[in-house]
Amino acid sequence: MARRRTRKRSESGQSMVEYLLVLFIIVGAVIVVSRLLKSSRFFYENVTKPIVAYLRYNYKYGSPRVQGWDEGTPKGHIQVTEPAGTNFRIVLPKDI
């Protein structure tokens, strides 16, 4: 009986140590991969840049397909048109 207690007592906390070691390995791998991707222009040009442009245009103009004067010339910008009646409509051009 005494042997079992000493064996359990010496192994208590082993699973916690194993979980921490696995956690440190995973965090280390994520840090290494993120540093490699940060220095890689390929990842930036093909993944990050389109996402940032999509989010910027979507936030700024309400649609990711629209560009304004800040990007050169407006393309597909929302326009205010006045039909034959007295009210006006805000519409998105059909060409985009």
PDB file of C-alpha atoms in Angstrom, residues 2-83:
ATOM      1  CA  ALA A   2       2.796   2.401   0.833  1.00  0.00           C
ATOM      2  CA  ARG A   3       4.408   1.772  -2.527  1.00  0.00           C
ATOM      3  CA  ARG A   4       1.288   2.808  -4.408  1.00  0.00           C
ATOM      4  CA  ARG A   5       1.056   6.064  -2.548  1.00  0.00           C
ATOM      5  CA  THR A   6       4.653   7.001  -3.237  1.00  0.00           C
ATOM      6  CA  ARG A   7       4.270   6.078  -6.879  1.00  0.00           C
ATOM      7  CA  LYS A   8       1.148   8.237  -7.254  1.00  0.00           C
ATOM      8  CA  ARG A   9       2.713  11.063  -5.341  1.00  0.00           C
ATOM      9  CA  SER A  10       5.792  11.072  -7.583  1.00  0.00           C
ATOM     10  CA  GLU A  11       3.627  11.081 -10.714  1.00  0.00           C
ATOM     11  CA  SER A  12       1.225  13.781  -9.612  1.00  0.00           C
ATOM     12  CA  GLY A  13       1.464  16.758 -11.933  1.00  0.00           C
ATOM     13  CA  GLN A  14       3.026  14.774 -14.761  1.00  0.00           C
ATOM     14  CA  SER A  15       0.066  15.355 -17.074  1.00  0.00           C
ATOM     15  CA  MET A  16       0.251  19.099 -16.358  1.00  0.00           C
ATOM     16  CA  VAL A  17       3.934  19.120 -17.282  1.00  0.00           C
ATOM     17  CA  GLU A  18       3.172  17.228 -20.490  1.00  0.00           C
ATOM     18  CA  TYR A  19       0.392  19.661 -21.412  1.00  0.00           C
ATOM     19  CA  LEU A  20       2.699  22.604 -20.796  1.00  0.00           C
ATOM     20  CA  LEU A  21       5.439  21.063 -22.942  1.00  0.00           C
ATOM     21  CA  VAL A  22       2.996  20.473 -25.800  1.00  0.00           C
ATOM     22  CA  LEU A  23       1.690  24.025 -25.387  1.00  0.00           C
ATOM     23  CA  PHE A  24       5.217  25.463 -25.540  1.00  0.00           C
ATOM     24  CA  ILE A  25       5.980  23.442 -28.668  1.00  0.00           C
ATOM     25  CA  ILE A  26       2.798  24.642 -30.397  1.00  0.00           C
ATOM     26  CA  VAL A  27       3.355  28.282 -29.402  1.00  0.00           C
ATOM     27  CA  GLY A  28       6.971  28.072 -30.554  1.00  0.00           C
ATOM     28  CA  ALA A  29       5.918  26.641 -33.910  1.00  0.00           C
ATOM     29  CA  VAL A  30       3.310  29.386 -34.378  1.00  0.00           C
ATOM     30  CA  ILE A  31       5.902  32.063 -33.580  1.00  0.00           C
ATOM     31  CA  VAL A  32       8.425  30.588 -36.028  1.00  0.00           C
ATOM     32  CA  VAL A  33       5.843  30.271 -38.819  1.00  0.00           C
ATOM     33  CA  SER A  34       4.520  33.794 -38.243  1.00  0.00           C
ATOM     34  CA  ARG A  35       8.037  35.242 -38.416  1.00  0.00           C
ATOM     35  CA  LEU A  36       8.740  33.362 -41.629  1.00  0.00           C
ATOM     36  CA  LEU A  37       5.476  34.535 -43.177  1.00  0.00           C
ATOM     37  CA  LYS A  38       6.058  38.112 -42.055  1.00  0.00           C
ATOM     38  CA  SER A  39       9.381  38.218 -43.870  1.00  0.00           C
ATOM     39  CA  SER A  40       7.926  36.513 -46.954  1.00  0.00           C
ATOM     40  CA  ARG A  41       6.760  38.915 -49.661  1.00  0.00           C
ATOM     41  CA  PHE A  42       4.982  36.021 -51.405  1.00  0.00           C
ATOM     42  CA  PHE A  43       2.561  35.599 -48.507  1.00  0.00           C
ATOM     43  CA  TYR A  44       1.970  39.346 -48.283  1.00  0.00           C
ATOM     44  CA  GLU A  45       1.319  39.812 -51.994  1.00  0.00           C
ATOM     45  CA  ASN A  46      -0.951  36.792 -52.433  1.00  0.00           C
ATOM     46  CA  VAL A  47      -2.873  36.570 -49.163  1.00  0.00           C
ATOM     47  CA  THR A  48      -2.660  39.651 -46.979  1.00  0.00           C
ATOM     48  CA  LYS A  49      -2.832  42.426 -49.593  1.00  0.00           C
ATOM     49  CA  PRO A  50      -6.136  41.313 -51.231  1.00  0.00           C
ATOM     50  CA  ILE A  51      -7.798  40.859 -47.846  1.00  0.00           C
ATOM     51  CA  VAL A  52      -6.692  44.302 -46.674  1.00  0.00           C
ATOM     52  CA  ALA A  53      -7.870  45.932 -49.927  1.00  0.00           C
ATOM     53  CA  TYR A  54     -11.228  44.133 -49.713  1.00  0.00           C
ATOM     54  CA  LEU A  55     -11.792  45.243 -46.134  1.00  0.00           C
ATOM     55  CA  ARG A  56     -10.634  48.819 -46.818  1.00  0.00           C
ATOM     56  CA  TYR A  57     -12.957  49.364 -49.785  1.00  0.00           C
ATOM     57  CA  ASN A  58     -15.822  47.612 -48.051  1.00  0.00           C
ATOM     58  CA  TYR A  59     -15.464  49.829 -44.981  1.00  0.00           C
ATOM     59  CA  LYS A  60     -14.789  53.065 -46.855  1.00  0.00           C
ATOM     60  CA  TYR A  61     -17.342  52.845 -49.669  1.00  0.00           C
ATOM     61  CA  GLY A  62     -19.739  50.102 -48.591  1.00  0.00           C
ATOM     62  CA  SER A  63     -18.716  47.727 -51.362  1.00  0.00           C
ATOM     63  CA  PRO A  64     -15.398  45.985 -52.085  1.00  0.00           C
ATOM     64  CA  ARG A  65     -15.779  46.630 -55.844  1.00  0.00           C
ATOM     65  CA  VAL A  66     -15.920  50.426 -55.505  1.00  0.00           C
ATOM     66  CA  GLN A  67     -13.005  52.866 -55.710  1.00  0.00           C
ATOM     67  CA  GLY A  68     -12.977  56.577 -55.038  1.00  0.00           C
ATOM     68  CA  TRP A  69     -10.865  59.672 -55.730  1.00  0.00           C
ATOM     69  CA  ASP A  70      -8.197  58.487 -53.288  1.00  0.00           C
ATOM     70  CA  GLU A  71      -7.376  55.570 -55.607  1.00  0.00           C
ATOM     71  CA  GLY A  72      -7.157  57.685 -58.771  1.00  0.00           C
ATOM     72  CA  THR A  73     -10.530  57.867 -60.455  1.00  0.00           C
ATOM     73  CA  PRO A  74     -13.855  56.781 -59.005  1.00  0.00           C
ATOM     74  CA  LYS A  75     -14.990  53.403 -60.281  1.00  0.00           C
ATOM     75  CA  GLY A  76     -18.418  52.052 -59.450  1.00  0.00           C
ATOM     76  CA  HIS A  77     -18.990  54.741 -56.882  1.00  0.00           C
ATOM     77  CA  ILE A  78     -22.459  55.190 -55.463  1.00  0.00           C
ATOM     78  CA  GLN A  79     -24.162  58.070 -57.265  1.00  0.00           C
ATOM     79  CA  VAL A  80     -27.149  60.239 -56.525  1.00  0.00           C
ATOM     80  CA  THR A  81     -29.513  60.459 -59.487  1.00  0.00           C
ATOM     81  CA  GLU A  82     -32.609  62.549 -59.824  1.00  0.00           C
ATOM     82  CA  PRO A  83     -35.343  60.884 -61.879  1.00  0.00           C
TER      83      PRO A  83
END
